Coordinates of C-alpha atoms and ligand atoms in Angstrom, one line a residue:
X381 CA -59.1 -100.6 115.7
X382 CA -62.7 -101.8 115.0
X383 CA -63.0 -104.7 112.5
X384 CA -64.6 -103.4 109.4
X385 CA -66.5 -105.5 106.9
X386 CA -65.0 -106.0 103.4
X387 CA -66.1 -103.2 101.1
X388 CA -69.8 -103.3 100.4
X389 CA -71.0 -99.8 100.6
X390 CA -74.7 -100.6 99.9
X391 CA -76.7 -100.4 103.1
X392 CA -80.3 -101.3 103.9
X393 CA -82.8 -103.9 102.8
X394 CA -84.3 -103.8 99.3
X395 CA -88.0 -102.9 99.5
X396 CA -90.8 -105.2 98.4
X397 CA -94.3 -104.8 99.7
X398 CA -94.2 -108.4 101.1
X399 CA -91.1 -107.6 103.1
X400 CA -92.9 -105.0 105.2
X401 CA -93.4 -106.3 108.8
X402 CA -95.9 -103.7 110.0
X403 CA -97.7 -102.2 111.8
X404 CA -95.0 -99.6 112.3
X405 CA -95.0 -96.9 115.0
X406 CA -93.4 -94.5 112.6
X407 CA -92.5 -94.2 109.0
X408 CA -89.5 -92.1 108.0
X409 CA -89.2 -90.8 104.5
X410 CA -85.5 -90.6 103.5
X411 CA -82.5 -92.3 105.1
X412 CA -80.1 -89.3 105.3
X413 CA -78.6 -88.3 108.6
X414 CA -81.8 -86.5 109.7
X415 CA -84.0 -89.5 109.0
X416 CA -81.6 -92.1 110.4
X417 CA -81.1 -90.1 113.6
X418 CA -84.9 -89.7 114.2
X419 CA -85.4 -93.4 113.5
X420 CA -82.6 -94.6 115.7
X421 CA -83.6 -92.4 118.7
X422 CA -87.2 -93.5 118.5
X423 CA -86.0 -97.1 118.1
X424 CA -84.1 -96.7 121.3
X425 CA -87.4 -95.8 123.0
X426 CA -88.8 -99.1 121.6
X427 CA -90.6 -97.7 118.6
X428 CA -90.7 -99.9 115.5
X429 CA -89.7 -97.7 112.6
X430 CA -89.6 -98.2 108.8
X431 CA -87.3 -95.9 107.0
X432 CA -88.1 -95.6 103.3
X433 CA -85.2 -94.6 101.0
X434 CA -85.8 -94.1 97.3
X435 CA -82.1 -94.7 96.3
X436 CA -80.4 -98.1 96.1
X437 CA -78.5 -97.5 99.3
X438 CA -79.2 -95.8 102.6
X439 CA -77.4 -92.7 103.9
X440 CA -78.6 -89.9 101.7
X441 CA -75.7 -87.5 101.3
X442 CA -73.6 -89.7 103.5
X443 CA -73.7 -92.7 101.2
X444 CA -70.7 -93.8 99.2
X445 CA -70.6 -95.4 95.8
X446 CA -68.2 -97.8 94.1
X447 CA -67.0 -97.8 90.5
X448 CA -64.1 -99.5 88.8
X449 CA -62.8 -100.8 92.2
X450 CA -62.8 -97.3 93.7
X451 CA -65.1 -95.9 96.4
X452 CA -66.2 -92.2 96.9
X453 CA -68.3 -90.2 99.3
X454 CA -70.9 -87.9 97.8
X455 CA -71.6 -85.5 100.6
X456 CA -69.2 -85.8 103.4
X457 CA -65.6 -84.6 103.4
X458 CA -65.1 -83.5 107.0
X459 CA -66.9 -83.1 110.3
X460 CA -66.0 -81.1 113.3
X461 CA -66.4 -81.7 117.1
X462 CA -65.6 -85.4 116.9
X463 CA -62.4 -85.4 119.0
X464 CA -63.8 -84.4 122.3
X465 CA -66.9 -85.3 124.4
X466 CA -69.1 -82.6 122.7
X467 CA -72.8 -82.9 122.3
X468 CA -72.6 -84.0 118.6
X469 CA -69.8 -86.6 119.3
X470 CA -71.8 -88.1 122.1
X471 CA -74.8 -88.5 119.8
X472 CA -72.6 -90.0 117.1
X473 CA -71.3 -92.5 119.6
X474 CA -74.8 -93.4 120.8
X475 CA -76.3 -93.8 117.3
X476 CA -73.5 -96.0 116.2
X477 CA -73.1 -97.7 119.5
X478 CA -69.5 -96.7 119.5
X479 CA -68.8 -98.6 116.3
X480 CA -68.0 -95.4 114.3
X481 CA -64.5 -94.1 114.7
X482 CA -63.2 -90.7 113.6
X483 CA -59.8 -90.0 112.3
X484 CA -58.3 -86.5 112.8
X485 CA -57.3 -84.6 109.7
X486 CA -54.1 -82.5 109.6
X487 CA -54.0 -79.5 112.1
X488 CA -54.2 -77.4 109.0
X489 CA -57.5 -78.9 107.9
X490 CA -58.5 -76.4 105.2
X491 CA -56.2 -74.5 102.9
X492 CA -57.5 -71.4 101.0
X493 CA -56.0 -70.3 97.8
X494 CA -57.4 -66.8 97.3
X495 CA -56.0 -65.4 94.0
X496 CA -52.3 -65.9 94.4
X497 CA -52.3 -65.9 98.2
X498 CA -52.5 -68.9 100.5
X499 CA -54.1 -69.0 103.9
X500 CA -55.1 -71.9 106.2
X501 CA -57.6 -72.8 108.9
X502 CA -55.9 -74.2 111.9
X503 CA -57.4 -76.6 114.5
X504 CA -57.8 -75.1 118.0
X505 CA -59.2 -71.7 119.1
X506 CA -55.8 -70.2 120.0
X507 CA -54.1 -71.6 116.9
X508 CA -56.9 -70.4 114.7
X509 CA -56.7 -66.9 116.1
X510 CA -52.9 -66.7 116.2
X511 CA -52.6 -67.9 112.6
X512 CA -55.0 -65.2 111.5
X513 CA -53.1 -62.6 113.4
X514 CA -49.9 -63.8 111.8
X515 CA -51.4 -63.0 108.4
X516 CA -53.1 -59.8 109.5
X517 CA -51.1 -58.3 112.4
X518 CA -52.8 -54.9 112.1
X519 CA -56.2 -56.6 112.5
X520 CA -55.5 -58.3 115.8
X521 CA -58.3 -56.4 117.5
X522 CA -60.9 -57.1 114.8
X523 CA -59.9 -60.8 114.9
X524 CA -60.3 -60.9 118.7
X525 CA -63.8 -59.3 118.4
X526 CA -64.6 -61.9 115.7
X527 CA -63.6 -64.7 118.1
X528 CA -65.8 -63.2 120.8
X529 CA -68.7 -63.0 118.5
X530 CA -68.3 -66.7 117.6
X531 CA -68.3 -67.5 121.3
X532 CA -71.5 -65.5 121.8
X533 CA -73.1 -67.2 118.9
X534 CA -72.3 -70.6 120.3
X535 CA -74.0 -69.7 123.6
X536 CA -77.1 -68.5 121.8
X537 CA -77.7 -71.6 119.6
X538 CA -79.6 -73.5 122.4
X539 CA -82.1 -70.6 122.5
X540 CA -82.6 -70.8 118.8
X541 CA -83.1 -74.5 119.0
X542 CA -85.6 -74.2 121.9
X543 CA -87.7 -71.8 119.8
X544 CA -88.0 -74.5 117.1
X545 CA -89.0 -77.2 119.6
X546 CA -91.8 -75.4 121.4
X547 CA -95.5 -76.2 120.7
X548 CA -97.1 -73.3 118.8
X549 CA -98.8 -71.8 121.8
X550 CA -95.7 -72.0 124.0
X551 CA -93.7 -70.5 121.1
X552 CA -96.2 -67.6 120.9
X553 CA -95.7 -67.0 124.6
X554 CA -91.9 -67.4 124.8
X555 CA -90.7 -66.2 121.4
X556 CA -90.1 -62.6 122.5
X557 CA -87.9 -63.8 125.3
X558 CA -86.0 -66.2 123.1
X559 CA -85.5 -63.6 120.4
X560 CA -84.2 -61.2 123.1
X561 CA -81.6 -63.9 124.0
X562 CA -80.3 -64.0 120.4
X563 CA -77.4 -61.7 119.4
X564 CA -78.4 -59.0 116.9
X565 CA -75.9 -60.5 114.5
X566 CA -78.3 -63.4 114.1
X567 CA -80.7 -61.4 111.9
X568 CA -77.9 -60.1 109.6
X569 CA -75.9 -61.3 106.7
X570 CA -72.3 -62.6 107.4
X571 CA -70.9 -59.6 105.4
X572 CA -72.9 -57.1 107.4
X573 CA -71.6 -58.5 110.7
X574 CA -68.0 -58.6 109.5
X575 CA -68.2 -55.1 108.1
X576 CA -68.8 -54.0 111.7
X577 CA -65.5 -55.5 112.7
X578 CA -63.1 -54.6 109.9
X579 CA -62.8 -52.9 106.5
X580 CA -60.0 -55.3 105.4
X581 CA -61.5 -57.2 102.5
X582 CA -58.8 -59.7 102.4
X583 CA -59.4 -60.6 106.0
X584 CA -63.1 -60.8 105.4
X585 CA -62.4 -63.2 102.5
X586 CA -60.3 -65.5 104.7
X587 CA -62.9 -65.5 107.5
X588 CA -65.6 -66.5 105.1
X589 CA -63.5 -68.9 102.9
X590 CA -65.6 -71.9 104.1
X591 CA -68.7 -70.4 102.5
X592 CA -68.8 -73.4 100.2
X593 CA -69.7 -75.5 103.2
X594 CA -73.3 -74.0 103.0
X595 CA -73.3 -72.6 99.4
X596 CA -73.9 -68.9 99.9
X597 CA -71.3 -66.1 99.7
X598 CA -71.1 -63.8 102.7
X599 CA -73.3 -61.0 101.4
X600 CA -76.2 -63.5 101.1
X601 CA -75.6 -65.9 103.9
X602 CA -77.0 -65.6 107.4
X603 CA -74.4 -64.9 110.1
X604 CA -76.1 -67.8 112.0
X605 CA -74.9 -70.4 109.5
X606 CA -71.5 -68.8 109.3
X607 CA -71.0 -69.0 113.0
X608 CA -72.4 -72.5 113.2
X609 CA -69.8 -73.7 110.7
X610 CA -66.9 -71.7 112.1
X611 CA -67.6 -73.0 115.6
X612 CA -68.1 -76.5 114.3
X613 CA -64.6 -76.7 112.8
X614 CA -62.9 -74.6 115.5
X615 CA -61.2 -77.6 117.1
X616 CA -60.3 -79.3 113.9
X617 CA -61.8 -81.7 111.4
X618 CA -62.4 -85.4 111.3
X619 CA -63.2 -88.1 108.8
X620 CA -65.2 -91.3 109.5
X621 CA -62.9 -94.3 109.6
X622 CA -63.9 -96.7 106.8
X623 CA -65.7 -93.9 104.7
X624 CA -68.9 -92.1 105.0
X625 CA -71.1 -95.1 104.2
X626 CA -70.1 -96.4 107.6
X627 CA -72.4 -93.9 109.2
X628 CA -75.6 -95.5 107.9
X629 CA -74.1 -99.0 108.4
X630 CA -73.4 -98.3 112.0
X631 CA -76.8 -96.7 112.8
X632 CA -78.8 -99.5 111.1
X633 CA -78.5 -102.0 114.0
X634 CA -80.2 -99.6 116.4
X635 CA -83.2 -99.4 114.1
X636 CA -83.3 -103.1 113.5
X637 CA -83.0 -103.9 117.2
X638 CA -86.5 -102.5 117.8
X639 CA -88.0 -104.5 114.9
X640 CA -87.6 -101.7 112.3
X641 CA -85.9 -101.6 109.0
X642 CA -84.3 -99.3 106.4
X643 CA -85.8 -100.1 103.0
X644 CA -84.0 -99.1 99.8
X645 CA -85.5 -98.7 96.4
X646 CA -88.5 -97.5 98.5
X647 CA -89.9 -94.4 96.9
X648 CA -92.7 -92.8 98.8
X649 CA -95.1 -91.2 96.3
X650 CA -97.6 -89.5 98.6
X651 CA -98.2 -88.7 102.3
X652 CA -101.7 -89.8 103.0
X653 CA -103.8 -87.2 104.8
X654 CA -107.4 -87.7 105.7
X655 CA -109.7 -85.8 108.0
X656 CA -106.9 -83.3 108.7
X657 CA -104.2 -85.7 109.8
X658 CA -101.4 -87.9 108.4
X659 CA -102.5 -91.5 108.1
X660 CA -99.5 -93.1 106.4
X661 CA -97.8 -93.2 103.0
X662 CA -98.5 -94.4 99.5
X663 CA -95.5 -96.1 98.0
X664 CA -94.5 -95.7 94.3
X665 CA -95.6 -99.4 93.7
X666 CA -99.1 -98.6 94.9
X667 CA -98.7 -100.1 98.4
X668 CA -100.5 -98.2 101.1
X669 CA -98.8 -98.3 104.6
X670 CA -101.0 -97.0 107.4
X671 CA -99.2 -95.2 110.2
X672 CA -100.2 -92.4 112.5
X673 CA -96.6 -91.0 112.6
X674 CA -94.9 -89.9 109.3
X675 CA -91.6 -88.2 109.5
X676 CA -90.3 -86.6 106.3
X677 CA -86.6 -86.2 106.0
X678 CA -86.9 -85.5 102.2
X679 CA -86.6 -81.7 102.4
X680 CA -89.3 -79.2 102.6
X681 CA -89.7 -78.8 98.8
X682 CA -90.1 -82.5 98.3
X683 CA -92.5 -82.8 101.3
X684 CA -94.8 -79.9 100.5
X685 CA -94.5 -79.8 96.7
X686 CA -94.3 -83.4 95.7
X687 CA -95.5 -85.6 98.6
X688 CA -98.3 -83.8 100.2
X689 CA -101.5 -83.6 98.1
X690 CA -101.6 -80.1 96.5
X691 CA -104.9 -79.1 98.2
X692 CA -103.6 -80.0 101.6
X693 CA -100.3 -78.0 101.0
X694 CA -102.5 -75.1 99.9
X695 CA -105.0 -75.3 102.8
X696 CA -102.4 -75.6 105.4
X697 CA -100.5 -72.6 104.1
X698 CA -97.3 -74.6 103.2
X699 CA -97.6 -73.9 99.5
X700 CA -97.5 -70.2 100.3
X701 CA -94.7 -70.5 102.9
X702 CA -92.4 -72.2 100.4
X703 CA -92.2 -68.9 98.6
X704 CA -90.1 -67.5 101.5
X705 CA -87.3 -70.0 101.0
X706 CA -85.4 -71.0 97.9
X707 CA -83.4 -74.0 96.9
X708 CA -79.6 -73.8 97.4
X709 CA -77.2 -73.8 94.6
X710 CA -76.5 -77.0 92.7
X711 CA -73.0 -78.6 92.2
X712 CA -70.8 -80.5 89.9
X713 CA -68.6 -83.3 91.3
X714 CA -65.5 -85.0 89.9
X715 CA -64.7 -88.4 91.4
X716 CA -61.1 -89.3 90.7
X717 CA -59.4 -92.7 91.0
X718 CA -55.6 -93.0 91.0
X719 CA -53.1 -95.8 90.9
X720 CA -50.9 -95.6 93.9
X721 CA -51.5 -95.1 97.6
X722 CA -52.3 -91.7 99.1
X723 CA -48.9 -91.7 100.7
X724 CA -47.0 -92.5 97.5
X725 CA -48.9 -89.8 95.6
X726 CA -48.3 -87.2 98.3
X727 CA -52.0 -86.5 99.0
X728 CA -52.7 -84.3 102.0
X729 CA -55.1 -84.6 104.9
X730 CA -56.1 -81.0 104.1
X731 CA -58.9 -79.8 102.0
X732 CA -58.1 -77.3 99.2
X733 CA -60.4 -74.3 98.5
X734 CA -59.4 -72.5 95.3
X735 CA -60.8 -69.0 94.7
X736 CA -59.9 -66.9 91.7
X737 CA -60.2 -63.7 93.8
X738 CA -61.5 -62.4 97.1
X739 CA -64.6 -61.1 95.3
X740 CA -66.8 -64.1 96.1
X741 CA -70.1 -62.5 95.2
X742 CA -68.9 -61.1 91.9
X743 CA -67.1 -64.3 90.9
X744 CA -70.2 -66.4 91.7
X745 CA -72.6 -64.1 89.9
X746 CA -70.4 -64.0 86.8
X747 CA -70.0 -67.8 86.7
X748 CA -73.7 -68.6 87.2
X749 CA -74.4 -66.1 84.4
X750 CA -71.8 -67.6 82.1
X751 CA -70.5 -71.1 82.7
X752 CA -67.4 -70.4 80.7
X753 CA -66.3 -67.8 83.4
X754 CA -63.8 -69.1 86.0
X755 CA -65.2 -71.3 88.7
X756 CA -65.9 -69.0 91.7
X757 CA -64.7 -71.8 94.0
X758 CA -63.2 -75.2 93.5
X759 CA -63.0 -77.6 96.5
X760 CA -60.7 -80.6 96.5
X761 CA -60.9 -83.3 99.1
X762 CA -58.6 -86.3 99.5
X763 CA -60.6 -89.1 101.3
X764 CA -58.1 -91.9 100.8
X765 CA -55.5 -89.8 102.7
X766 CA -58.0 -89.0 105.5
X767 CA -59.2 -92.5 106.0
X768 CA -56.7 -94.7 107.9
X769 CA -58.7 -97.8 106.7
X770 CA -58.7 -96.9 103.0
X771 CA -55.4 -98.7 102.1
X772 CA -56.7 -102.0 103.7
X773 CA -59.9 -101.9 101.6
X774 CA -58.3 -100.6 98.4
X775 CA -54.5 -101.4 98.4
X776 CA -52.4 -99.4 95.9
X777 CA -55.2 -97.0 95.1
X778 CA -56.3 -93.5 96.0
X779 CA -59.3 -91.2 95.5
X780 CA -60.0 -87.5 95.2
X781 CA -63.2 -85.6 95.0
X782 CA -63.6 -82.2 93.4
X783 CA -66.7 -80.0 93.9
X784 CA -67.8 -76.8 92.3
X785 CA -71.1 -74.9 92.2
X786 CA -73.3 -75.1 89.1
X787 CA -76.6 -73.9 87.8
X788 CA -79.3 -76.6 87.5
X789 CA -80.5 -74.8 84.4
X790 CA -77.4 -75.8 82.4
X791 CA -78.6 -79.4 82.7
X792 CA -82.4 -78.9 82.9
X793 CA -83.0 -80.0 79.2
X794 CA -82.0 -83.6 80.2
X795 CA -84.1 -83.8 83.3
X796 CA -86.5 -86.3 81.9
X797 CA -83.8 -88.6 80.5
X798 CA -82.5 -91.7 82.3
X799 CA -79.3 -91.9 84.3
X800 CA -76.5 -93.2 82.2
X801 CA -78.4 -92.6 78.9
X802 CA -78.6 -88.9 78.7
X803 CA -76.9 -88.6 75.3
X804 CA -73.7 -87.3 73.7
X805 CA -74.3 -83.6 74.3
X806 CA -74.8 -84.1 78.0
X807 CA -71.7 -86.3 78.2
X808 CA -69.7 -83.6 76.3
X809 CA -70.9 -80.9 78.6
X810 CA -69.9 -83.0 81.6
X811 CA -66.5 -83.8 80.1
X812 CA -65.8 -80.2 79.5
X813 CA -66.5 -79.3 83.2
X814 CA -64.5 -82.3 84.3
X815 CA -61.4 -81.3 82.3
X816 CA -61.5 -77.8 83.7
X817 CA -61.8 -79.0 87.2
X818 CA -59.0 -81.6 86.7
X819 CA -56.8 -78.8 85.5
X820 CA -57.2 -77.1 88.9
X821 CA -56.1 -80.4 90.6
X822 CA -53.0 -80.7 88.4
X823 CA -52.2 -77.1 89.0
X824 CA -52.0 -77.7 92.7
X825 CA -50.6 -81.2 92.6
X826 CA -48.6 -81.6 89.4
X827 CA -47.2 -85.0 90.5
X828 CA -50.7 -86.5 89.8
X829 CA -50.3 -86.1 86.0
X830 CA -50.2 -89.5 84.5
X831 CA -51.4 -91.2 87.7
X832 CA -55.1 -90.8 87.2
X833 CA -56.7 -94.1 86.3
X834 CA -60.3 -93.0 86.2
X835 CA -62.5 -90.0 86.7
X836 CA -66.2 -89.3 86.3
X837 CA -68.4 -86.2 86.6
X838 CA -71.7 -85.8 88.4
X839 CA -74.1 -83.0 87.7
X840 CA -77.2 -81.6 89.4
X841 CA -79.2 -84.3 87.6
X842 CA -77.1 -86.9 89.5
X843 CA -78.1 -85.2 92.8
X844 CA -81.7 -85.5 91.8
X845 CA -81.3 -89.1 90.8
X846 CA -79.6 -90.2 94.1
X847 CA -81.0 -87.7 96.5
X848 CA -84.4 -86.7 94.9
X849 CA -83.5 -83.0 95.0
X850 CA -85.5 -81.8 92.0
X851 CA -83.3 -78.7 91.4
X852 CA -80.1 -80.5 92.3
X853 CA -79.9 -78.6 95.6
X854 CA -76.5 -79.0 97.3
X855 CA -77.7 -78.0 100.7
X856 CA -81.5 -78.2 100.7
X857 CA -82.9 -74.7 101.2
X858 CA -80.6 -71.6 101.1
X859 CA -79.1 -70.4 104.4
X860 CA -80.0 -66.7 104.0
X861 CA -81.3 -64.6 107.0
X862 CA -84.8 -65.0 105.7
X863 CA -84.6 -68.8 106.1
X864 CA -83.8 -68.5 109.8
X865 CA -86.8 -66.4 110.4
X866 CA -89.3 -69.0 109.1
X867 CA -91.1 -70.2 112.2
X868 CA -92.7 -73.0 110.3
X869 CA -89.4 -74.8 109.7
X870 CA -89.9 -76.9 112.8
X871 CA -90.2 -80.6 113.4
X872 CA -93.9 -80.2 114.2
X873 CA -96.1 -79.4 111.2
X874 CA -99.6 -78.0 111.0
X875 CA -100.8 -81.5 110.0
X876 CA -101.1 -83.8 113.1
X877 CA -99.1 -86.9 112.6
X878 CA -96.7 -85.3 110.0
X879 CA -93.2 -84.3 111.2
X880 CA -90.2 -82.8 109.5
X881 CA -86.5 -83.5 110.0
X882 CA -83.2 -83.1 108.2
X883 CA -81.0 -80.2 107.0
X884 CA -84.0 -77.9 106.2
X885 CA -85.0 -77.8 109.9
X886 CA -81.8 -76.8 111.7
X887 CA -79.0 -76.4 109.2
X888 CA -77.1 -78.3 106.5
X889 CA -74.1 -80.4 107.4
X890 CA -74.1 -84.0 108.7
X891 CA -74.2 -82.7 112.3
X892 CA -76.8 -80.1 111.4
X893 CA -79.0 -82.9 110.0
X894 CA -78.3 -85.1 112.9
X895 CA -79.3 -82.4 115.5
X896 CA -82.5 -81.9 113.5
X897 CA -83.1 -85.6 113.9
X898 CA -82.6 -85.2 117.7
X899 CA -85.1 -82.3 117.7
X900 CA -87.6 -84.3 115.7
X901 CA -87.4 -87.5 117.7
X902 CA -87.8 -85.4 120.9
X903 CA -90.8 -83.6 119.5
X904 CA -92.4 -86.8 118.3
X905 CA -91.9 -88.8 121.5
X906 CA -92.4 -85.8 123.8
X907 CA -89.7 -84.4 126.0
X908 CA -91.0 -86.3 129.0
X909 CA -90.2 -89.6 127.4
X910 CA -87.1 -88.5 125.5
X911 CA -85.4 -86.7 128.4
X912 CA -84.0 -89.7 130.3
X913 CA -82.5 -91.0 127.0
X914 CA -81.0 -87.6 126.2
X915 CA -79.5 -87.5 129.7
X916 CA -78.1 -91.0 129.3
X917 CA -76.5 -90.1 125.9
X918 CA -74.9 -86.9 127.3
X919 CA -73.5 -88.6 130.3
X920 CA -72.2 -91.7 128.6
X921 CA -68.4 -92.4 128.7
X922 CA -66.8 -91.1 125.5
X923 CA -65.9 -94.1 123.3
X924 CA -63.0 -92.3 121.5
X925 CA -60.0 -90.6 123.0
X926 CA -59.6 -86.9 122.1
X927 CA -57.1 -86.1 119.5
X928 CA -54.2 -83.9 120.9
X929 CA -55.2 -80.8 119.0
X930 CA -58.9 -81.1 119.6
X931 CA -59.5 -80.2 123.2
X932 CA -62.2 -77.6 123.4
Ligands
FAD2110 C1 -71.0 -82.3 97.7 C2 -71.4 -82.2 99.1 C3 -70.5 -82.1 100.1 C4 -70.8 -82.0 101.4 N1 -69.8 -82.0 102.4 C5 -70.1 -82.0 103.7 C6 -69.1 -82.1 104.7 O1 -67.9 -82.2 104.3 N2 -69.4 -82.1 106.0 C7 -70.7 -82.0 106.4 O2 -71.0 -82.0 107.6 N3 -71.7 -81.9 105.4 C8 -71.4 -81.9 104.1 N4 -72.4 -81.8 103.2 C9 -73.8 -81.6 103.6 C10 -74.5 -82.8 104.3 O3 -74.1 -84.0 103.6 C11 -76.0 -82.7 104.3 O4 -76.3 -81.4 104.8 C12 -76.7 -83.7 105.1 O5 -76.1 -85.0 105.0 C13 -78.1 -83.8 104.8 O6 -78.8 -84.8 105.5 P1 -80.4 -84.9 105.4 O7 -80.8 -86.1 106.2 O8 -81.1 -83.7 105.7 O9 -80.7 -85.1 103.8 P2 -80.2 -86.2 102.8 O10 -78.9 -86.8 103.2 O11 -80.3 -85.5 101.5 O12 -81.3 -87.3 102.8 C14 -82.6 -87.2 102.3 C15 -83.0 -88.6 101.7 O13 -84.3 -88.6 101.4 C16 -84.5 -89.4 100.3 N5 -85.8 -89.2 99.6 C17 -86.2 -88.0 99.1 N6 -87.4 -88.1 98.6 C18 -87.8 -89.4 98.9 C19 -89.0 -90.2 98.6 N7 -90.1 -89.6 98.0 N8 -89.1 -91.4 99.0 C20 -88.0 -92.0 99.7 N9 -86.9 -91.3 99.9 C21 -86.8 -90.1 99.6 C22 -83.3 -89.1 99.4 O14 -83.0 -90.1 98.5 C23 -82.2 -88.9 100.4 O15 -81.5 -90.1 100.6 C24 -72.1 -82.0 101.8 C25 -73.1 -82.1 100.9 C26 -72.8 -82.2 99.5 C27 -73.9 -82.4 98.5

C-alpha cells in the first residue's frame, strides 16, 4: 500500500505575482482533470506550464474539502475502467506516476430504487446482461441487442474523437468518412434508440437509471453519452484510494518536474488577444502574463462569455455558437459526517439511486417547475466505505454524500452575496432541502438515525463559488444530441494560441475530462511530438493488478 500524507486536502501553491517564474510555455486556466491532464502531458514533453486555479485548492470537481474533522469529495463518486489495462487506466497511471491507486467497489456498484422496485448494476459484461435478463426474462433478445449496440458504440468512439482532433481543412475533407463510420444511434436521443429495442418502459428505466451521471433524462440525452457511461462502468466501479483530492496531488509532481506550477487563488480575468491571436492572460490582480499558448479548461461559457473580450467572441463567431449549447442542470449536495466507522454503521460500497417512478422526464419537469414536488432522483454515495484508507485518516468516523438536481433560479437572488454570509432566508431554504434529502437517507438506512454528527448543504451558488460555473452547472454543457454535432467544440479554437479542454470538449466525467486533456495536449504539441509519448503510455506495464471482477 502506498504511503499517504496526513490529511491535507489543499493542493497547489498560493498565487502571488512575485511567485511566477515565467516565461511559461503554456498557461492553463483551471485545474480540473482536463486542465491538469493537458498540463502534465505537455510537462512530460518538457514544457513549463503554469496552471491558474481560482479556488483555494487544485482539482476542480475532483477536489475534496474538510470541515469539522471530516472530508468529502465534491464531484467524484466512482470511476470505471480502472481495474484492467484500459486506455484510461494507463493514462491515470502515467499522470500520477503510479502513485494513485484504485479500490474496487462492490460487484453491485449501483442500486436503483425505482418506485417500490429495486434493481442493480453488476460489474462485468456477462453479469450485467444476466442480471438484466433475470429481472426481465421476456426481454432477453432486446437486452442482447442493447449489449451489441453498446459494443458497436465503443468501437465508434475513436472515429468521433478523431473528428475532433483534425485541423479544420482535414476535417472538412474527412468528416463525411468519419460520419459514415458512426452508428446511426449517435445522432439520436437515448430514448429513441431504446424504443427501437423494446417497448418495456420498466426495462428502459433500468437501462437509463444512471442518467444522473450526465444530468439529462433519456428523452433529452444523446445516445453517445449514454453509451459512453454504460461502457465506462461495464466492468465495475472504482474509487481513488485516499479520496479524490489525491488525483490532483499525484499529478502535481509531473507539472513541477518541468518547472511548472499549479497556482491557487489565481483567477484569470481575461484572455489577452491582440492582432488576432492569444497573447497571454490578465490575472484578477492586474498582473499580465505573456504567453503564446493559453489553454482554457474553464468551460466554454466561461471562456467565451467571461474571459474572451466580447468583441473577439463576436467576431470569431463563438458568441453565436454558444446559442447552440446550454448549461447542464445544477445540483444540491448534502455532506454528512457520522460518528462510527463505515463498517460499524453498515455503509455499503454501492451507490444508491432513488427514483419516485420510472417517469424520469415527467418527474424532473414537475420538480424543476415546483421545488416542493418529489425529487426526481436522489443519489447517495458512501465514500468512507469505498476508500480503504479512510479509517486511517479519520478513525471512528464516516461520511456520506447526497446529490439531487436543482434549478439555479431558486437561488439566483443571492448570487451577489458572499459565501457563508448569504442570510437567514438562504440558510432556511438550504436547510429545508437538506432535511428532505436526509429523510431519503434514513428511509434507506434507518440505523443511521442518531448517528449523524454533522451535515451541511451546498447549492448551485456553492458550485459557482468553487468551480466558477455561473449557472451552477453540474456537468458543463448539456449532453443532448445537438451538443455532439457542434464541430467547434474542439481543442483547437479559431483564435491561434487559444485552446480548449475539459468536460465540454469530449464529455463530462473525470475520465471524459482526462481524455479531453489528452486530445488538447496532442493538438497543442502536435501529433508528431506527442505520438512517442502516447505510445510509451499505452505500452507501459500496468501499475495495479486487475480486480477479479474487472477483466474486460
Ligand atoms: C456532484 C458531482 C458528482 C460527480 N460525480 C462523478 C463521478 O462519480 N464520476 C465521474 O467520473 N465524474 C463525476 N462528476 C463529473 C466530473 O467531476 C467532471 O465532469 C469533471 O471533473 C470535470 O473536469 P473539468 O476539468 O472539465 O472541469 P472542472 O473540474 O470543473 O475544472 C474547471 C476549473 O476551472 C476553474 N476556473 C474556472 N474559471 C476560472 C478562472 N477564470 N480562473 C481560474 N480558474 C478558473 C474552476 O475553479 C475549476 O477548478 C461529478 C460532478 C459533480 C458536480
